[in-house]
Amino acid sequence: MRKKILGLLCFSLAWQALPAGAAGGLEGVSVSGFLTTGATYGDKQLLSNTEAVSQDGTIENTPGFSADSRLGLQISAKVNDEISITGQLLAKAREENSNVEADWAFINYRATEQISVRAGKIKFPTFLISDYYEVGYAYPWIRPPQEVYSSNPITTLNGVDLLARFRFGDLSLLVQPYYGVSRGAQALVPQEAVQAFPICYNAFTASFEPCQAGTVLYTDFTADALRGINVSLSSDIFTIRAGTLETKVNAPAFQVFQDTAKFSSVGLTMDWHNVVLYSEAFEREIEGRANAAFPNQKGSYTTLGYRIGKWLPHFTAARIKDNNNPTTPPDPGFPFVGTPLDQKSKTLGLRYEVGSGAALKFEVQEVTPKEGTRGLLISAPSAAPKDPDDSVMIYGLSLDVVF
Amino acid sequence: MKTLKQIWAALLLLVLCAGFVPAYAALAIIVHPNNNLSGITADEAADIYLAKAGVFTNGKRAIPVDQAANSPMRKKFYSSVIKKDDSTLKVYWSKLLFTGKANPPREIGDDAAVKNWVASNPDAIGYVDGKFVDSSVKVLLIIP
C-alpha cells in the first residue's frame, strides 16, 4: 500500500513539477486527486480468534488504519470541444494485496449543451453519493452510513451512461440512465454463509484455511445487463433524488447463475442557513439462490448537522433490516437460508475545515444489532466473551484532502 | 509631540490604504469583443462559473477562466458574484470533478494574463480589475 501511494504521489508531484512550457503543450489536461487517511477502533473483541469488529474486518479491536485510508488520482484531457477523456486511479488500504485500480476510465461525448454520453468504466449512482463515495472531503461523515451504502457491492460498470440536464429557473434536473456489465467485483460473504464453505481462501493472509466464524471471505461475482436510472432535482439549497437498478448476478462459489437483483432508493440532501440534512432509504430484492447469501434488505438513515463557522457537528440515526425475505430455502439442496442483517446505529460526528480543501473528522458510533444477531459486525456483541452487552462503540478519526 | 501625531496619521492612512483601496477597485466581467452580448447579470455569470450553464444567454458557448487562487480580484469576484466561501466551493467542485461531470474554470494567472486570454479566445469569459480594461476586450458588467 505504501509503495502504491508513494508511486501515485511521485507521479503526481512529477506532473506538477513539469515546467510551465511543458504544461502549456498539454493544454486542456488537468490533474487532481483526493486522499483520506484515517484511524478506527472498535471497543469490543467479538470472537476469540480475531480482532475483527466490522464484518469486513477493517475495523478491529485494536487501532487500525485500513478501513478508510485511500488515495485517488484523476487525469482528464480535452480532445476537442465535444470529446474529453477521464481516468481515475484508486489505491485503497483495505485491499492490501490488490493493485491500484482504475475506478473510472471513460470517454465523454458532449452531444448538445444538455446531453452528454459517457462510455467506459463508470461509477454508477445506486444512491445519493455512490459515485463520489471515495471522496471523503465531499461529505460530512468519515464513511457514509453503512446501513445503506454497504448493501450494493457493485459500484462500477463497464458500459455507457447518459447525462441529460435541464434547467427550470433556479432548479436543475439531471436524468441519468446507465447500462453495462460488471466483471471482477467482489462481494463480502456473510458470516452465516462462511461456514458452508469447506476451504476458505483468506485474502488477508493469502492462504487457504478452514472456514470458521470470523473468517473474512470475499467471493468473485459478475453482473450482467446492469441497467438503471438516476433522477435528481437540485437547487442551491437542496437535492432530491430517486433511482432504481436491476441486474442479473452470477457467483460461481454459490452456484448462482443469472439471478435478478433490484435496488430502489430515494434521497434528500439540504444545506440551508447552516442546517445540513441528509436522508436516504432503499430496498434490495434478490431472487433465487443469490438470495441465500444476499437476502432482501431495506435500510435508511437521517443525518442532521449545524454548521458553526469551520465546525460541523452532526448526528446520524441509521437502520438496516429485513425486507420481506423468503423464509424457505431457494432450493432443497441448498445448505442455508438467507439471514437478513438487522442493526441500528447512532453516530455523533464533528467535521472541521482545515483551511480550504482539507477536513478533519471525528466520530463516535454506537452499533446495536438486533438482539442475538450480528448486524454489520463480525459476530453478535452479546456473544462477546467478556462483556455481554448489546452494542459496540466504534471510534474514527480521519483527514480528508482534495488537491 | 507633533511628529508623533504625524507618524500616527501616516500609519493610519497606510493601514486604511492597505486595507481598503484594493477592495474598492472595480471588478469588470469581460468577454471577447466579437461576443454580441451587451450585458450579463451577476447570477448569469455565477451559473457559468459554477458549470450550471455552459452557454451565454445568446446560446453561444461560454468558457470561464479564473485568476490565480490568491489574487484580490478573484476574492472579490467569488464574494460578490458567486457568493460561496472557499470550503463550500471545494466541496461543490469535488462532487462534480471526481464524478466526471464538470471541471472547475481554468486558472490563467493575473489581471493582465486573463485580459490577454479573453482577448484571444472568442468563447472566453473572465474578470479583471477595471483599470486593466482596454479595447481588446468587451465589458459586460462592472461590480463597483
Coordinates of N, CA, C and O in Angstrom, one line a residue, chain A residues 27 32-34 74 76 81 88 104 106 110 113 118 131-132 135 137-138 165 167 174 236 351 353 355-357 402, chain B residues 47 50-55 61 63 84 86-88 90-92 94-95 97-103 106 117 123:
Chain A
E27 N -2.3 21.6 -23.2 CA -3.5 22.4 -22.9 C -4.7 21.6 -22.8 O -4.9 20.6 -23.6
S32 N -6.0 16.1 -10.8 CA -6.5 16.4 -9.5 C -6.5 15.1 -8.7 O -6.3 14.0 -9.2
G33 N -6.8 15.2 -7.4 CA -6.8 14.0 -6.6 C -7.5 14.2 -5.3 O -7.8 15.3 -4.9
F34 N -7.6 13.1 -4.5 CA -8.1 13.1 -3.2 C -7.5 12.1 -2.3 O -7.0 11.1 -2.8
Q74 N -6.8 11.7 -10.4 CA -7.6 11.8 -11.7 C -6.9 12.7 -12.7 O -6.4 13.7 -12.4
S76 N -7.8 14.3 -16.5 CA -8.7 14.4 -17.6 C -8.1 15.2 -18.7 O -7.3 16.1 -18.5
D81 N -13.7 20.2 -28.6 CA -14.8 20.9 -27.8 C -15.9 19.9 -27.4 O -16.6 20.1 -26.4
Q88 N -9.5 7.8 -13.5 CA -9.3 8.0 -12.0 C -8.7 6.7 -11.4 O -9.4 5.6 -11.5
W104 N -12.5 4.8 -12.5 CA -13.2 5.5 -13.6 C -12.3 5.4 -14.8 O -11.1 5.7 -14.7
F106 N -13.2 6.7 -18.8 CA -14.3 6.8 -19.8 C -14.0 8.0 -20.8 O -13.2 8.8 -20.5
R110 N -19.9 15.2 -25.6 CA -20.9 16.2 -25.3 C -21.8 16.4 -26.6 O -21.3 17.1 -27.5
E113 N -25.6 20.9 -25.6 CA -25.4 21.6 -24.3 C -26.1 20.9 -23.2 O -25.6 20.9 -22.1
R118 N -21.4 9.0 -22.0 CA -20.1 8.5 -21.5 C -20.0 7.0 -21.7 O -21.0 6.3 -21.5
D131 N -21.4 7.7 -6.4 CA -20.4 8.0 -7.4 C -19.3 8.8 -6.9 O -18.2 8.9 -7.6
Y132 N -19.4 9.4 -5.7 CA -18.2 10.1 -5.1 C -18.0 9.5 -3.7 O -17.4 10.2 -2.8
V135 N -14.5 10.0 -2.2 CA -14.1 11.3 -2.0 C -14.6 11.8 -0.6 O -15.6 12.5 -0.6
Y137 N -13.8 14.1 1.4 CA -13.9 15.5 1.6 C -15.3 16.0 1.2 O -15.7 17.0 1.7
A138 N -16.0 15.3 0.3 CA -17.2 15.8 -0.3 C -18.5 15.6 0.6 O -19.6 16.0 0.3
R165 N -29.3 17.1 -18.8 CA -29.5 18.2 -17.8 C -30.5 19.2 -18.4 O -30.4 19.6 -19.5
R167 N -32.8 22.8 -17.2 CA -32.9 23.9 -16.2 C -34.3 24.5 -16.2 O -34.8 24.8 -17.3
L174 N -31.4 16.5 -13.4 CA -30.5 15.5 -14.1 C -31.2 14.2 -14.3 O -31.7 13.6 -13.3
D236 N -29.8 25.5 -5.3 CA -28.6 25.9 -4.5 C -28.7 25.3 -3.1 O -27.7 25.1 -2.4
R351 N -17.0 17.6 12.0 CA -16.1 17.9 10.9 C -15.5 19.3 11.1 O -16.3 20.2 11.4
E353 N -13.1 22.2 9.1 CA -12.4 22.6 7.9 C -11.0 23.1 8.2 O -10.8 24.1 9.0
G355 N -8.3 25.0 6.7 CA -8.0 25.8 5.5 C -9.1 25.4 4.5 O -10.2 25.0 4.8
S356 N -8.7 25.5 3.2 CA -9.6 25.1 2.2 C -9.1 23.9 1.5 O -7.9 23.8 1.2
G357 N -9.9 22.9 1.3 CA -9.5 21.6 0.6 C -9.1 20.5 1.6 O -8.6 19.5 1.1
V402 N -8.5 17.2 -0.7 CA -8.6 17.2 -2.2 C -7.6 18.2 -2.8 O -7.2 19.2 -2.1
Chain B
D47 N -23.8 31.3 -12.8 CA -24.2 30.0 -13.4 C -23.1 29.5 -14.3 O -22.8 28.3 -14.4
L50 N -20.1 28.2 -12.2 CA -20.4 27.0 -11.5 C -20.8 25.9 -12.4 O -21.2 24.8 -11.9
A51 N -20.6 26.0 -13.7 CA -20.9 25.0 -14.7 C -22.3 24.6 -14.7 O -22.7 23.5 -15.1
K52 N -23.2 25.5 -14.2 CA -24.7 25.2 -14.3 C -25.1 25.6 -15.7 O -26.1 25.0 -16.2
A53 N -24.5 26.5 -16.3 CA -24.8 26.9 -17.7 C -23.5 26.8 -18.5 O -22.4 27.2 -18.0
G54 N -23.5 26.2 -19.6 CA -22.4 26.1 -20.5 C -22.4 27.1 -21.6 O -21.5 27.2 -22.4
V55 N -23.5 27.9 -21.7 CA -23.6 28.9 -22.7 C -24.0 30.3 -22.2 O -24.6 30.3 -21.1
R61 N -21.4 29.2 -26.8 CA -20.6 28.5 -25.7 C -19.8 29.5 -24.9 O -19.3 30.5 -25.4
I63 N -16.8 29.8 -21.9 CA -15.7 29.1 -21.2 C -15.1 30.1 -20.2 O -14.4 31.0 -20.6
K84 N -20.1 32.2 -2.5 CA -19.8 31.0 -1.7 C -18.4 31.1 -1.2 O -17.5 31.6 -1.8
D86 N -14.8 29.5 0.3 CA -13.8 28.5 -0.2 C -14.1 27.1 0.0 O -14.1 26.3 -0.9
S87 N -14.5 26.7 1.3 CA -14.7 25.3 1.6 C -16.0 24.8 0.9 O -16.0 23.7 0.3
T88 N -17.0 25.7 0.8 CA -18.3 25.3 0.2 C -18.0 25.0 -1.3 O -18.5 24.1 -1.9
K90 N -15.1 24.2 -2.7 CA -14.2 23.0 -2.8 C -15.1 21.7 -2.8 O -14.9 20.8 -3.5
V91 N -16.1 21.7 -1.9 CA -17.0 20.6 -1.8 C -17.8 20.5 -3.0 O -18.0 19.4 -3.6
Y92 N -18.3 21.6 -3.5 CA -19.2 21.7 -4.7 C -18.4 21.1 -5.9 O -18.9 20.2 -6.6
S94 N -15.6 19.2 -5.8 CA -15.3 17.8 -5.6 C -16.3 16.8 -6.1 O -16.0 15.8 -6.8
K95 N -17.6 17.2 -5.9 CA -18.7 16.3 -6.3 C -18.8 16.3 -7.9 O -19.1 15.2 -8.4
L97 N -16.2 17.2 -10.1 CA -14.9 16.9 -10.8 C -14.7 15.4 -10.7 O -14.4 14.7 -11.7
F98 N -14.9 14.8 -9.5 CA -14.5 13.4 -9.3 C -15.6 12.4 -9.8 O -15.4 11.2 -9.6
T99 N -16.7 13.0 -10.3 CA -17.7 12.1 -10.9 C -17.7 12.4 -12.4 O -18.6 12.0 -13.1
G100 N -16.7 13.1 -12.9 CA -16.5 13.4 -14.3 C -17.6 14.2 -14.9 O -17.8 14.2 -16.1
K101 N -18.3 15.0 -14.1 CA -19.5 15.8 -14.6 C -19.0 17.1 -15.1 O -19.6 17.7 -16.1
A102 N -18.1 17.8 -14.4 CA -17.6 19.1 -14.9 C -16.3 19.4 -14.2 O -15.9 18.9 -13.2
N103 N -15.5 20.3 -14.9 CA -14.2 20.7 -14.3 C -14.4 22.2 -13.9 O -15.1 22.9 -14.5
R106 N -10.6 27.1 -15.6 CA -9.1 27.0 -15.7 C -8.5 28.3 -15.1 O -9.1 29.4 -15.3
W117 N -6.0 36.5 -22.4 CA -6.6 35.3 -22.7 C -8.0 35.5 -23.3 O -8.3 35.0 -24.4
D123 N -14.8 32.4 -27.1 CA -15.8 31.8 -26.2 C -15.5 32.2 -24.7 O -16.3 31.9 -23.8

